[in-house]
PDB file of N, CA and C in Angstrom:
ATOM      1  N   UNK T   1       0.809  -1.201   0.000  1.00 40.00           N
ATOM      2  CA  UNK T   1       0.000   0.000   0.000  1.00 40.00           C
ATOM      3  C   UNK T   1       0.856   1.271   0.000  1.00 40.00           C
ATOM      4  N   UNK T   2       2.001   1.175   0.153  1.00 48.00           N
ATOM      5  CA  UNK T   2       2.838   2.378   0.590  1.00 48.00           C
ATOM      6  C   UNK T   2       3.191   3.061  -1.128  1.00 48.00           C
ATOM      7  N   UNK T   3       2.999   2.408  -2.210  1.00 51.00           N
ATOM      8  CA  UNK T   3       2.880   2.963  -3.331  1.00 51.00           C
ATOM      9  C   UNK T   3       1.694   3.598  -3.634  1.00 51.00           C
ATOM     10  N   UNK T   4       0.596   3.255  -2.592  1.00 54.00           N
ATOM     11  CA  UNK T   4      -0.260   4.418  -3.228  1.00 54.00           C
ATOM     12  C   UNK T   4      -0.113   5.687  -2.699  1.00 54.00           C
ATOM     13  N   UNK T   5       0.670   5.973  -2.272  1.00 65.00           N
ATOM     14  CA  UNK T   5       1.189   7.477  -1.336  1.00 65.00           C
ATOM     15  C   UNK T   5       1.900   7.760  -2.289  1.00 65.00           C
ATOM     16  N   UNK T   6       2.447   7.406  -2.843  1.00 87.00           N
ATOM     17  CA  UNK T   6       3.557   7.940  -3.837  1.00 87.00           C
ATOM     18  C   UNK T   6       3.067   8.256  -5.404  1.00 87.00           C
ATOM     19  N   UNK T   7       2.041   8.530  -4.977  1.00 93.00           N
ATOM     20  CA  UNK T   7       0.957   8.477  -6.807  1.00 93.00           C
ATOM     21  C   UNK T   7       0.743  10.133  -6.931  1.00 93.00           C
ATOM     22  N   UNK T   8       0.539  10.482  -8.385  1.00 95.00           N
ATOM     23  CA  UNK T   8       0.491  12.131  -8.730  1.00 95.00           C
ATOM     24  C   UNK T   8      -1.025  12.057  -8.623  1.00 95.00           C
ATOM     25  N   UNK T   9      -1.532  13.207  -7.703  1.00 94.00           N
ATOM     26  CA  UNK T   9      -2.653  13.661  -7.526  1.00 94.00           C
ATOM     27  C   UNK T   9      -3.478  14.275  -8.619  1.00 94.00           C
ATOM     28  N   UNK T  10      -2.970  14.105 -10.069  1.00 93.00           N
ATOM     29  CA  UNK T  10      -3.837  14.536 -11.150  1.00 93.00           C
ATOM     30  C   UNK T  10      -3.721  13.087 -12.235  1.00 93.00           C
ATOM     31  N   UNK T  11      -3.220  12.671 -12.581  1.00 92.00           N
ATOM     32  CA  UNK T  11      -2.558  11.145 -12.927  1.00 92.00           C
ATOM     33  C   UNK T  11      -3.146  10.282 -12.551  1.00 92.00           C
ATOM     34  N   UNK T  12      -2.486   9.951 -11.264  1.00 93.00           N
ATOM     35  CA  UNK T  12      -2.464   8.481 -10.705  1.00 93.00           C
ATOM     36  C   UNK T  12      -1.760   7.620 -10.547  1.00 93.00           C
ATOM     37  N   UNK T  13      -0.693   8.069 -11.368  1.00 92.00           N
ATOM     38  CA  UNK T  13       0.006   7.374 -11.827  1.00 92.00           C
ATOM     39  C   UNK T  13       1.412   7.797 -10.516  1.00 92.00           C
ATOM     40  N   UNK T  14       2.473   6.762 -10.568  1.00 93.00           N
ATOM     41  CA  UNK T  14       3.452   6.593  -9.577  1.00 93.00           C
ATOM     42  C   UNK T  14       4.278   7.384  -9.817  1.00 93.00           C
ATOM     43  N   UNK T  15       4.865   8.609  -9.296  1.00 94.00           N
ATOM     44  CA  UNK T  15       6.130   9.473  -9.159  1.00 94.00           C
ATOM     45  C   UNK T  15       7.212   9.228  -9.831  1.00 94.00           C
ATOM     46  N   UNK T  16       7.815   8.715 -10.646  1.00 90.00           N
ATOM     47  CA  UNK T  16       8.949   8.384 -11.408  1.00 90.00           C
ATOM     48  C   UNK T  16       9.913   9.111 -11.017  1.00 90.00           C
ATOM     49  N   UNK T  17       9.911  10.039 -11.489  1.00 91.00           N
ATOM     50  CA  UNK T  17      10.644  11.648 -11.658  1.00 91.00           C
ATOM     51  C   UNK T  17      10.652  12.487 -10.513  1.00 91.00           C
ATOM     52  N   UNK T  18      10.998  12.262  -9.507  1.00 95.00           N
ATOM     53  CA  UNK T  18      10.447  13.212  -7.993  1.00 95.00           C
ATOM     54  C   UNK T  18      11.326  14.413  -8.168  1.00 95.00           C
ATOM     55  N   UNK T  19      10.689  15.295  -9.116  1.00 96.00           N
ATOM     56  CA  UNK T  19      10.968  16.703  -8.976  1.00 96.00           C
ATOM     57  C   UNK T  19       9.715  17.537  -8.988  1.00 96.00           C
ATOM     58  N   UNK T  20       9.845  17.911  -7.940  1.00 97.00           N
ATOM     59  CA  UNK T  20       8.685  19.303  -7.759  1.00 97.00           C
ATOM     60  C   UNK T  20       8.064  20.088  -8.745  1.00 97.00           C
ATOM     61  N   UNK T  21       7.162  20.503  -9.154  1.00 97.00           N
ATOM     62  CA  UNK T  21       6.903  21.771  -9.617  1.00 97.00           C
ATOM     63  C   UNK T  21       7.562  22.765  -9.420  1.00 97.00           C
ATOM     64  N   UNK T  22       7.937  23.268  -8.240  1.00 98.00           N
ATOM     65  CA  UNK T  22       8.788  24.436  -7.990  1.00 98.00           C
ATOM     66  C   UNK T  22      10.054  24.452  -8.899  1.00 98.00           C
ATOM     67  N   UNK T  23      10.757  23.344  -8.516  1.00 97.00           N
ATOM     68  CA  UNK T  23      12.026  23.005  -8.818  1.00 97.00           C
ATOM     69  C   UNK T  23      12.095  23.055  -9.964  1.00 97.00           C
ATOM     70  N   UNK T  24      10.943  22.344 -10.608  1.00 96.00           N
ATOM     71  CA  UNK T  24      10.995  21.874 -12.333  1.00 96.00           C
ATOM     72  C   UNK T  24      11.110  23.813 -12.803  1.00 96.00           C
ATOM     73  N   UNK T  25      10.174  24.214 -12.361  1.00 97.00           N
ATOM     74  CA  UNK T  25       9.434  25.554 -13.086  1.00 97.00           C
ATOM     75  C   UNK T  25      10.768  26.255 -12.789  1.00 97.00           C
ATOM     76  N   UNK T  26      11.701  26.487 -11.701  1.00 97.00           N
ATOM     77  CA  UNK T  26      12.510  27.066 -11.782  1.00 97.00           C
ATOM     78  C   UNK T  26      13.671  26.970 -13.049  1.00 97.00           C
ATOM     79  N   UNK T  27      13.442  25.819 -13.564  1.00 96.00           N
ATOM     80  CA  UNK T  27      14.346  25.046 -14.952  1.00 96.00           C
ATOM     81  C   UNK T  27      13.693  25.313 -15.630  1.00 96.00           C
ATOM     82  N   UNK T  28      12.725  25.738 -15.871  1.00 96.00           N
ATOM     83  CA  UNK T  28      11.642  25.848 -17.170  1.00 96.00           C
ATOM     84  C   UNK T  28      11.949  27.628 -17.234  1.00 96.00           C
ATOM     85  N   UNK T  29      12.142  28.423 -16.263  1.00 97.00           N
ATOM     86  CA  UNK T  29      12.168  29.902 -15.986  1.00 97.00           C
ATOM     87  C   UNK T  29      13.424  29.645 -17.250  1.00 97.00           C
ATOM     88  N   UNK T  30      14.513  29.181 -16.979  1.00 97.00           N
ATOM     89  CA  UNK T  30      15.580  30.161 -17.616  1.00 97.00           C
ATOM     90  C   UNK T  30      15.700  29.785 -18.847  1.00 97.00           C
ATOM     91  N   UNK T  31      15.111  28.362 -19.320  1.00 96.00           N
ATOM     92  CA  UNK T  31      15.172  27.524 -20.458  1.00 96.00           C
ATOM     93  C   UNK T  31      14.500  28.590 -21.108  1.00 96.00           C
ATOM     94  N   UNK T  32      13.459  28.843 -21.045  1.00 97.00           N
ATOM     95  CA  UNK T  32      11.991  30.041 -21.879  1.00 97.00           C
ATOM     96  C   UNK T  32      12.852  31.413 -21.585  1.00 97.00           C
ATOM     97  N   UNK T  33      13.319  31.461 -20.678  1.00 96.00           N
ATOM     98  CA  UNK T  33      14.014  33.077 -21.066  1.00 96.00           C
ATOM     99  C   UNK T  33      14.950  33.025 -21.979  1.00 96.00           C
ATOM    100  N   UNK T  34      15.771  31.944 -22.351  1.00 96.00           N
ATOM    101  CA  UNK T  34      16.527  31.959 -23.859  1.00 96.00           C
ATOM    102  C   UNK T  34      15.985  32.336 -25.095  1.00 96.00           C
ATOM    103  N   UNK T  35      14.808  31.656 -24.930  1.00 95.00           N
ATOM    104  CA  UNK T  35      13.706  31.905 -25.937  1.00 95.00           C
ATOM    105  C   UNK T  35      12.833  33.402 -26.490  1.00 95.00           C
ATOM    106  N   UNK T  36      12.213  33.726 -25.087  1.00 95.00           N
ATOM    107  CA  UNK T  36      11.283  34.286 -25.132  1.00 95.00           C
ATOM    108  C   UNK T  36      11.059  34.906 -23.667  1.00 95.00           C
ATOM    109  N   UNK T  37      11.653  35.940 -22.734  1.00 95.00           N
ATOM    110  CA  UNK T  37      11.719  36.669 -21.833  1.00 95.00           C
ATOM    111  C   UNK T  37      10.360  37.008 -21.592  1.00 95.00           C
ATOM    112  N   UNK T  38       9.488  37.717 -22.348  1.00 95.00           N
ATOM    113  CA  UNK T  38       7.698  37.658 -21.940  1.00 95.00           C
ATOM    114  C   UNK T  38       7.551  36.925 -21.563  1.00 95.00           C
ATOM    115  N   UNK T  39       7.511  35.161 -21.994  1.00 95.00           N
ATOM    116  CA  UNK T  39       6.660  34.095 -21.506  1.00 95.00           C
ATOM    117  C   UNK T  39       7.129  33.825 -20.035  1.00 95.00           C
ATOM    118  N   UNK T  40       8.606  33.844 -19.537  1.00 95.00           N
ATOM    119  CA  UNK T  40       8.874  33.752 -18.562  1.00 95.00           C
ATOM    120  C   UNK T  40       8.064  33.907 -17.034  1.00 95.00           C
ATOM    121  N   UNK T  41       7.442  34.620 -17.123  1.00 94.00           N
ATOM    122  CA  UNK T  41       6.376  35.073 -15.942  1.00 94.00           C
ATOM    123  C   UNK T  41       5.114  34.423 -15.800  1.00 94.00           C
ATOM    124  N   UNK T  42       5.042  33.406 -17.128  1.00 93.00           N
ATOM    125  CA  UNK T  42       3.549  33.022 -17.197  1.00 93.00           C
ATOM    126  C   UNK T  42       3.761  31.703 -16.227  1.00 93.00           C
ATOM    127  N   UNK T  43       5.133  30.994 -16.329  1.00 96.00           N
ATOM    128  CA  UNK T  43       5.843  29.499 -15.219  1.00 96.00           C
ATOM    129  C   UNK T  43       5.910  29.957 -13.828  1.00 96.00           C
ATOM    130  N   UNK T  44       4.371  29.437 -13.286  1.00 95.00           N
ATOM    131  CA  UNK T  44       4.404  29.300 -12.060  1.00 95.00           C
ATOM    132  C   UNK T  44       4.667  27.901 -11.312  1.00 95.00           C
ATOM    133  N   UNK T  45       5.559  27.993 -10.424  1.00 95.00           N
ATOM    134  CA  UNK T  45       5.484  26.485  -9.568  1.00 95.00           C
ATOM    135  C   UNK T  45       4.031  26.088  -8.919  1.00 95.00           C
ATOM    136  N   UNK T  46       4.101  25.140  -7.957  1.00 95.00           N
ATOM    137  CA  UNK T  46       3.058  24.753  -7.312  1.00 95.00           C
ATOM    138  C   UNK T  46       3.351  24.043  -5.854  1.00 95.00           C
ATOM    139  N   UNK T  47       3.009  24.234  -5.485  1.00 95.00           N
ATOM    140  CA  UNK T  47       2.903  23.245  -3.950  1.00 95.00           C
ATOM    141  C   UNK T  47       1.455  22.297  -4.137  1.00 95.00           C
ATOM    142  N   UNK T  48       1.645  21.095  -4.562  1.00 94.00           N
ATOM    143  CA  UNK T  48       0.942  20.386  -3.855  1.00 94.00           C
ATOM    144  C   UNK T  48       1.325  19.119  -2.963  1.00 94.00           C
ATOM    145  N   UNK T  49       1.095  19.301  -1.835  1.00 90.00           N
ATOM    146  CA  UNK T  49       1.713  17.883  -1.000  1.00 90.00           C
ATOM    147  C   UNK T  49       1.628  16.612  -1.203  1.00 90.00           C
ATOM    148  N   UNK T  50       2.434  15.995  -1.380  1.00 93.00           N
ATOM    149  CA  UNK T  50       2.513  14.313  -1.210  1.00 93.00           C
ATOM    150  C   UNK T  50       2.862  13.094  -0.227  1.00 93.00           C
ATOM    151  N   UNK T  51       3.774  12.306  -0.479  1.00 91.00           N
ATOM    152  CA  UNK T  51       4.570  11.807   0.387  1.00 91.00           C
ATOM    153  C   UNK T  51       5.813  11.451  -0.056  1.00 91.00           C
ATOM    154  N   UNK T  52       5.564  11.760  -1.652  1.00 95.00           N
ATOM    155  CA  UNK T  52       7.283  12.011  -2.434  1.00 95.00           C
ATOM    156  C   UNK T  52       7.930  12.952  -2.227  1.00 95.00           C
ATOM    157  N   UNK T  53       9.462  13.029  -2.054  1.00 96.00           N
ATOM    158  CA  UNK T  53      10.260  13.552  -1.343  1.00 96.00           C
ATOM    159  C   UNK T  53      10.933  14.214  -3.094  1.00 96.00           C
ATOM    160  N   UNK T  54      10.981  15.895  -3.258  1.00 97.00           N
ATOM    161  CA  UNK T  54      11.835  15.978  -4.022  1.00 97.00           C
ATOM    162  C   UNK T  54      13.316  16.250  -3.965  1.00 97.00           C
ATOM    163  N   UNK T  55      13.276  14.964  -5.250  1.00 97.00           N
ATOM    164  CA  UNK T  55      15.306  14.783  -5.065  1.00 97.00           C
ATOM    165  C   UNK T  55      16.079  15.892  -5.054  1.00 97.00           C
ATOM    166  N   UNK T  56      15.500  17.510  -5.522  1.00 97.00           N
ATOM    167  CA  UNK T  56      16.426  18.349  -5.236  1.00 97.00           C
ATOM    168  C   UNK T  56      16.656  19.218  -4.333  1.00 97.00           C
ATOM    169  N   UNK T  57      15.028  19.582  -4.070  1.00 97.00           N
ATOM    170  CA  UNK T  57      14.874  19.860  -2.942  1.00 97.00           C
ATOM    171  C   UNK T  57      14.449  19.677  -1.290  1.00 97.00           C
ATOM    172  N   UNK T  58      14.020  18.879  -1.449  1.00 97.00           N
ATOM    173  CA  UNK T  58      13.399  17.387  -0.223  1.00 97.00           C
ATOM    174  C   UNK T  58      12.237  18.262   0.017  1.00 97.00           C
ATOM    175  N   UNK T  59      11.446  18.877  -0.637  1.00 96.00           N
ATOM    176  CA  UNK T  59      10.139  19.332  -0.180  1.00 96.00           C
ATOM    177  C   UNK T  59       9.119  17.797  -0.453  1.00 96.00           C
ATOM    178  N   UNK T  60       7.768  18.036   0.295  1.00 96.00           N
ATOM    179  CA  UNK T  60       6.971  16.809  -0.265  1.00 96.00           C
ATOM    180  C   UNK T  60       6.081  17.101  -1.280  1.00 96.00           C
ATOM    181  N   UNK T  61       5.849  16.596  -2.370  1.00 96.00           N
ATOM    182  CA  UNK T  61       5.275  16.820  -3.652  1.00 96.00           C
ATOM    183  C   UNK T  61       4.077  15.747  -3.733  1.00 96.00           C
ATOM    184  N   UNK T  62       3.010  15.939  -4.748  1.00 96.00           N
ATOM    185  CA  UNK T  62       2.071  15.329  -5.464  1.00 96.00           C
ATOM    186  C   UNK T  62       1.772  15.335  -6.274  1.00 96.00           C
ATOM    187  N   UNK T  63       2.423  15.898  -7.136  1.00 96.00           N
ATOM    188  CA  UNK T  63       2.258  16.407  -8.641  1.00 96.00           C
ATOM    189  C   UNK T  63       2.950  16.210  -9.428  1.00 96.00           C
ATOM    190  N   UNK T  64       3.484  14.753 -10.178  1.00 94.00           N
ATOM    191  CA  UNK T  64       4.368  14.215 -10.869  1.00 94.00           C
ATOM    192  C   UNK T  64       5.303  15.587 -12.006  1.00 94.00           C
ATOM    193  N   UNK T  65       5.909  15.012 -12.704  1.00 93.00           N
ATOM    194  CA  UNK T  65       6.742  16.045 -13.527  1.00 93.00           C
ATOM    195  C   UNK T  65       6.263  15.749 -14.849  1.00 93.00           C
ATOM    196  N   UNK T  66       5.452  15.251 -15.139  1.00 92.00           N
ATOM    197  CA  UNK T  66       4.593  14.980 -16.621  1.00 92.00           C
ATOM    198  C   UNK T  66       3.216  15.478 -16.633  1.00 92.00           C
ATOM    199  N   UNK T  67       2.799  15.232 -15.365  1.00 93.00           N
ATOM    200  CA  UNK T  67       1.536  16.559 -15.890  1.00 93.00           C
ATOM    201  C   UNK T  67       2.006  18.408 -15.421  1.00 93.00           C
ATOM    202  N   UNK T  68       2.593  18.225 -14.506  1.00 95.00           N
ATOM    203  CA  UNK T  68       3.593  19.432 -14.286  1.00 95.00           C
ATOM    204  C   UNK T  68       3.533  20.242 -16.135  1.00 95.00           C
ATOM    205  N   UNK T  69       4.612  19.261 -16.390  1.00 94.00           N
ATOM    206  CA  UNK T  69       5.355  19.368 -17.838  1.00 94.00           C
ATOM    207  C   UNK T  69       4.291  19.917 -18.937  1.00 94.00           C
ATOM    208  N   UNK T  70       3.277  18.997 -18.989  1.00 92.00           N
ATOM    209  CA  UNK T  70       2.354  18.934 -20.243  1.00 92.00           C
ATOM    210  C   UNK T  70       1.333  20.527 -20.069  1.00 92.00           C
ATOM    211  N   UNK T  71       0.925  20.650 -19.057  1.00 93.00           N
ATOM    212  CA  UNK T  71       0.383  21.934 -18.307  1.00 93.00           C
ATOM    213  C   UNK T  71       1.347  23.698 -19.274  1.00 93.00           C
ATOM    214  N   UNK T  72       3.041  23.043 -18.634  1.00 95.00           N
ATOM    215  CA  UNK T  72       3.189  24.510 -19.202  1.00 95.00           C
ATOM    216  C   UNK T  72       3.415  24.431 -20.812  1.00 95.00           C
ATOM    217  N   UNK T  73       3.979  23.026 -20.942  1.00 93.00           N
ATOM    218  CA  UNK T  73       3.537  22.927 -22.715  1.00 93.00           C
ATOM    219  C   UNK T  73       2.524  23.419 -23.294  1.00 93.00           C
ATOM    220  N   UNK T  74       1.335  23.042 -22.820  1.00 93.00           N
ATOM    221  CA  UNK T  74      -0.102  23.564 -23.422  1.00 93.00           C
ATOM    222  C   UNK T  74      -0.246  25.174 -23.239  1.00 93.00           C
ATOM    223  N   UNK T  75       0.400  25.868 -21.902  1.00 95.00           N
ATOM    224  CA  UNK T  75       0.427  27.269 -22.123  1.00 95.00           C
ATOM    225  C   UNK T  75       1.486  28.073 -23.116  1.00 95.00           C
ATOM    226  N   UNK T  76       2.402  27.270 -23.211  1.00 95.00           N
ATOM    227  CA  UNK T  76       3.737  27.724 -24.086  1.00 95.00           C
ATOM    228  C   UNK T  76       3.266  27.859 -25.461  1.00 95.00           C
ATOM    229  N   UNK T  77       2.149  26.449 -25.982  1.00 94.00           N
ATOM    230  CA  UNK T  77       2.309  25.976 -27.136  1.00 94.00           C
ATOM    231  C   UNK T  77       1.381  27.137 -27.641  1.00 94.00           C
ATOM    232  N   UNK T  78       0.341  27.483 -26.773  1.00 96.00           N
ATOM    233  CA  UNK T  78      -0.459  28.698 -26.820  1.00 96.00           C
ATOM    234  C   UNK T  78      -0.268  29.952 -27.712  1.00 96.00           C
ATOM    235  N   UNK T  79       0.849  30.024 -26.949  1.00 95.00           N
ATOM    236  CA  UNK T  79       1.487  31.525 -27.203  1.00 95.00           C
ATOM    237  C   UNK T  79       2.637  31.219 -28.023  1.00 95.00           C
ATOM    238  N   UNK T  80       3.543  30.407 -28.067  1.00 95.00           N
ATOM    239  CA  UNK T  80       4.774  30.508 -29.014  1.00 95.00           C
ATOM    240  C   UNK T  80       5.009  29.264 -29.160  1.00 95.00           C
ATOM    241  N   UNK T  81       4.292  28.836 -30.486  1.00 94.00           N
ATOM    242  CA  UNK T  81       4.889  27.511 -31.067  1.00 94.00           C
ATOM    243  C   UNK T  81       6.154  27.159 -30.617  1.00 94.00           C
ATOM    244  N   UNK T  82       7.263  27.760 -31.356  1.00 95.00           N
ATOM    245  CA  UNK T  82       8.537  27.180 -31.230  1.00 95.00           C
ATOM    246  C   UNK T  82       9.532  27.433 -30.332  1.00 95.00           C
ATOM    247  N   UNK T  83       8.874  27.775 -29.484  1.00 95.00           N
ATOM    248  CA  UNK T  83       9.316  27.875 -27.788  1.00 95.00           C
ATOM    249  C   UNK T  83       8.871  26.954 -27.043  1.00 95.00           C
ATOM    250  N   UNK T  84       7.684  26.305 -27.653  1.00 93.00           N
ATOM    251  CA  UNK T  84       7.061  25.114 -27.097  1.00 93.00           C
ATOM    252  C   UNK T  84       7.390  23.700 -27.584  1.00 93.00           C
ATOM    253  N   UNK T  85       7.910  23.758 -28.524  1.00 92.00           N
ATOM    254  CA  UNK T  85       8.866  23.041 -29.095  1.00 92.00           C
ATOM    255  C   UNK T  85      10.422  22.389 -28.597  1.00 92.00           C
ATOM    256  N   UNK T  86      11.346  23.698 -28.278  1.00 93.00           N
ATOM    257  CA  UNK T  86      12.242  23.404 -27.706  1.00 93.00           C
ATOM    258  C   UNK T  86      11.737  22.936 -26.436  1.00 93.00           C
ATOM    259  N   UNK T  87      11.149  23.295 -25.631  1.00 93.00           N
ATOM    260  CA  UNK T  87      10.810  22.738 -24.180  1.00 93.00           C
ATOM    261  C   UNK T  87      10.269  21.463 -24.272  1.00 93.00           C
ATOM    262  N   UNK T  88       9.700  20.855 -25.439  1.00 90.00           N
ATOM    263  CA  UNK T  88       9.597  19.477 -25.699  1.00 90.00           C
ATOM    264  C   UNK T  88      11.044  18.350 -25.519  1.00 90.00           C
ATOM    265  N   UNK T  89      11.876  19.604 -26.416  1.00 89.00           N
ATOM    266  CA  UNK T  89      13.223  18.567 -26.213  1.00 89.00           C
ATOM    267  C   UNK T  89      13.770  18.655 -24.758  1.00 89.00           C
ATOM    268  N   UNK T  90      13.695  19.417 -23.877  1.00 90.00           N
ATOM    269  CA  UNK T  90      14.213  19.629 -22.914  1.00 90.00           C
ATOM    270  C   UNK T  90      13.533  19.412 -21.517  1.00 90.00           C
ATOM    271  N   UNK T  91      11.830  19.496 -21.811  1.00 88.00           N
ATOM    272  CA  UNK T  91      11.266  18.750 -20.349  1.00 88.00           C
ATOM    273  C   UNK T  91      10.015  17.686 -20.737  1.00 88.00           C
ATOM    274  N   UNK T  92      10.961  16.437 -21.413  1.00 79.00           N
ATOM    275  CA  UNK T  92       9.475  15.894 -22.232  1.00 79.00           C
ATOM    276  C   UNK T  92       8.625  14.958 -21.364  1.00 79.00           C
ATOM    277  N   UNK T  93       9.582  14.350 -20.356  1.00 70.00           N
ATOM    278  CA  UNK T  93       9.055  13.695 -19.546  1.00 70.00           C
ATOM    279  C   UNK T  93       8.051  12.377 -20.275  1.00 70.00           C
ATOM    280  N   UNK T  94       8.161  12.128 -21.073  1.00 69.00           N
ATOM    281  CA  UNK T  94       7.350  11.075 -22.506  1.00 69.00           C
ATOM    282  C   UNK T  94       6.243  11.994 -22.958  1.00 69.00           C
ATOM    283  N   UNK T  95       6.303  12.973 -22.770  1.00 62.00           N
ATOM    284  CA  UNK T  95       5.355  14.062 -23.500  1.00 62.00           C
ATOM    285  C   UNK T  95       5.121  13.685 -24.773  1.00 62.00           C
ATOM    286  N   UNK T  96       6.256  13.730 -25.330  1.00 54.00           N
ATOM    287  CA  UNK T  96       5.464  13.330 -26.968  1.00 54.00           C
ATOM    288  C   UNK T  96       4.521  12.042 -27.285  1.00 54.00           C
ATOM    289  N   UNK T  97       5.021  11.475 -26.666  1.00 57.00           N
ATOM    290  CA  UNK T  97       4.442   9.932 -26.616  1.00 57.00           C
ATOM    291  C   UNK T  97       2.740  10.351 -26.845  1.00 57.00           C
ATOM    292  N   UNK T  98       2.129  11.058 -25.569  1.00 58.00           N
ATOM    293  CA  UNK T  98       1.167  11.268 -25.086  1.00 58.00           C
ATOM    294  C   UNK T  98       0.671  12.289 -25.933  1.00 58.00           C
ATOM    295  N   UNK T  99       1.113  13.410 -26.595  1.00 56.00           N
ATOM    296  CA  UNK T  99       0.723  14.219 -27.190  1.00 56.00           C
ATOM    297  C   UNK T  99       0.596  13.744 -29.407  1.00 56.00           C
ATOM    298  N   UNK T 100       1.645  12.718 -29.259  1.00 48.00           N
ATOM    299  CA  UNK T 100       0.864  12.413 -30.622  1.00 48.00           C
ATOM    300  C   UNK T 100      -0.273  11.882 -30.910  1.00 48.00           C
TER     301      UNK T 100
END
């Protein structure tokens, strides 16, 4: 049972990747400011609690790094195709998989 504590609260699915939202979005901040300095402000982190521990920061998380991921994709892809693009190569987390 102790794996169901460890499941993403939008998913369901099991934590793979135990990096935060915060953490992630802070990597997503400077990646998109190469790009595109406007969009930068639109990557907000999140706190939602879990019982996964993130590996970089040891906060507790619930919010895997693939719906994290796919979330600011869909706002990126919004506004700047090919800014949303590169962040494919760089936070895909099997994103494409899911998005073809």
């Amino acid at each position: 049972m102790l794996a169901a504590q460890h499941r993403c609260v939008e998913c369901d699915d099991i934590i793979a990747n135990p990096i935060c939202p915060n953490c992630l979005a802070a990597q997503m901040m400077v990646m998109v400011g190469e790009y595109d300095q406007t969009l930068v402000n639109c990557i907000k982190g999140i706190s939602i609690e879990g019982e996964t521990r993130c590996i970089i920061c040891n906060e507790k998380m619930g919010l895997c790094a693939q719906c994290f991921s796919r979330d600011v994709y869909q706002l990126l892809n919004d506004k700047n195709q090919k800014v949303s693009k590169e962040f494919l190569q760089r936070f895909d987390f099997e994103l494409r998989k899911e998005l073809v």
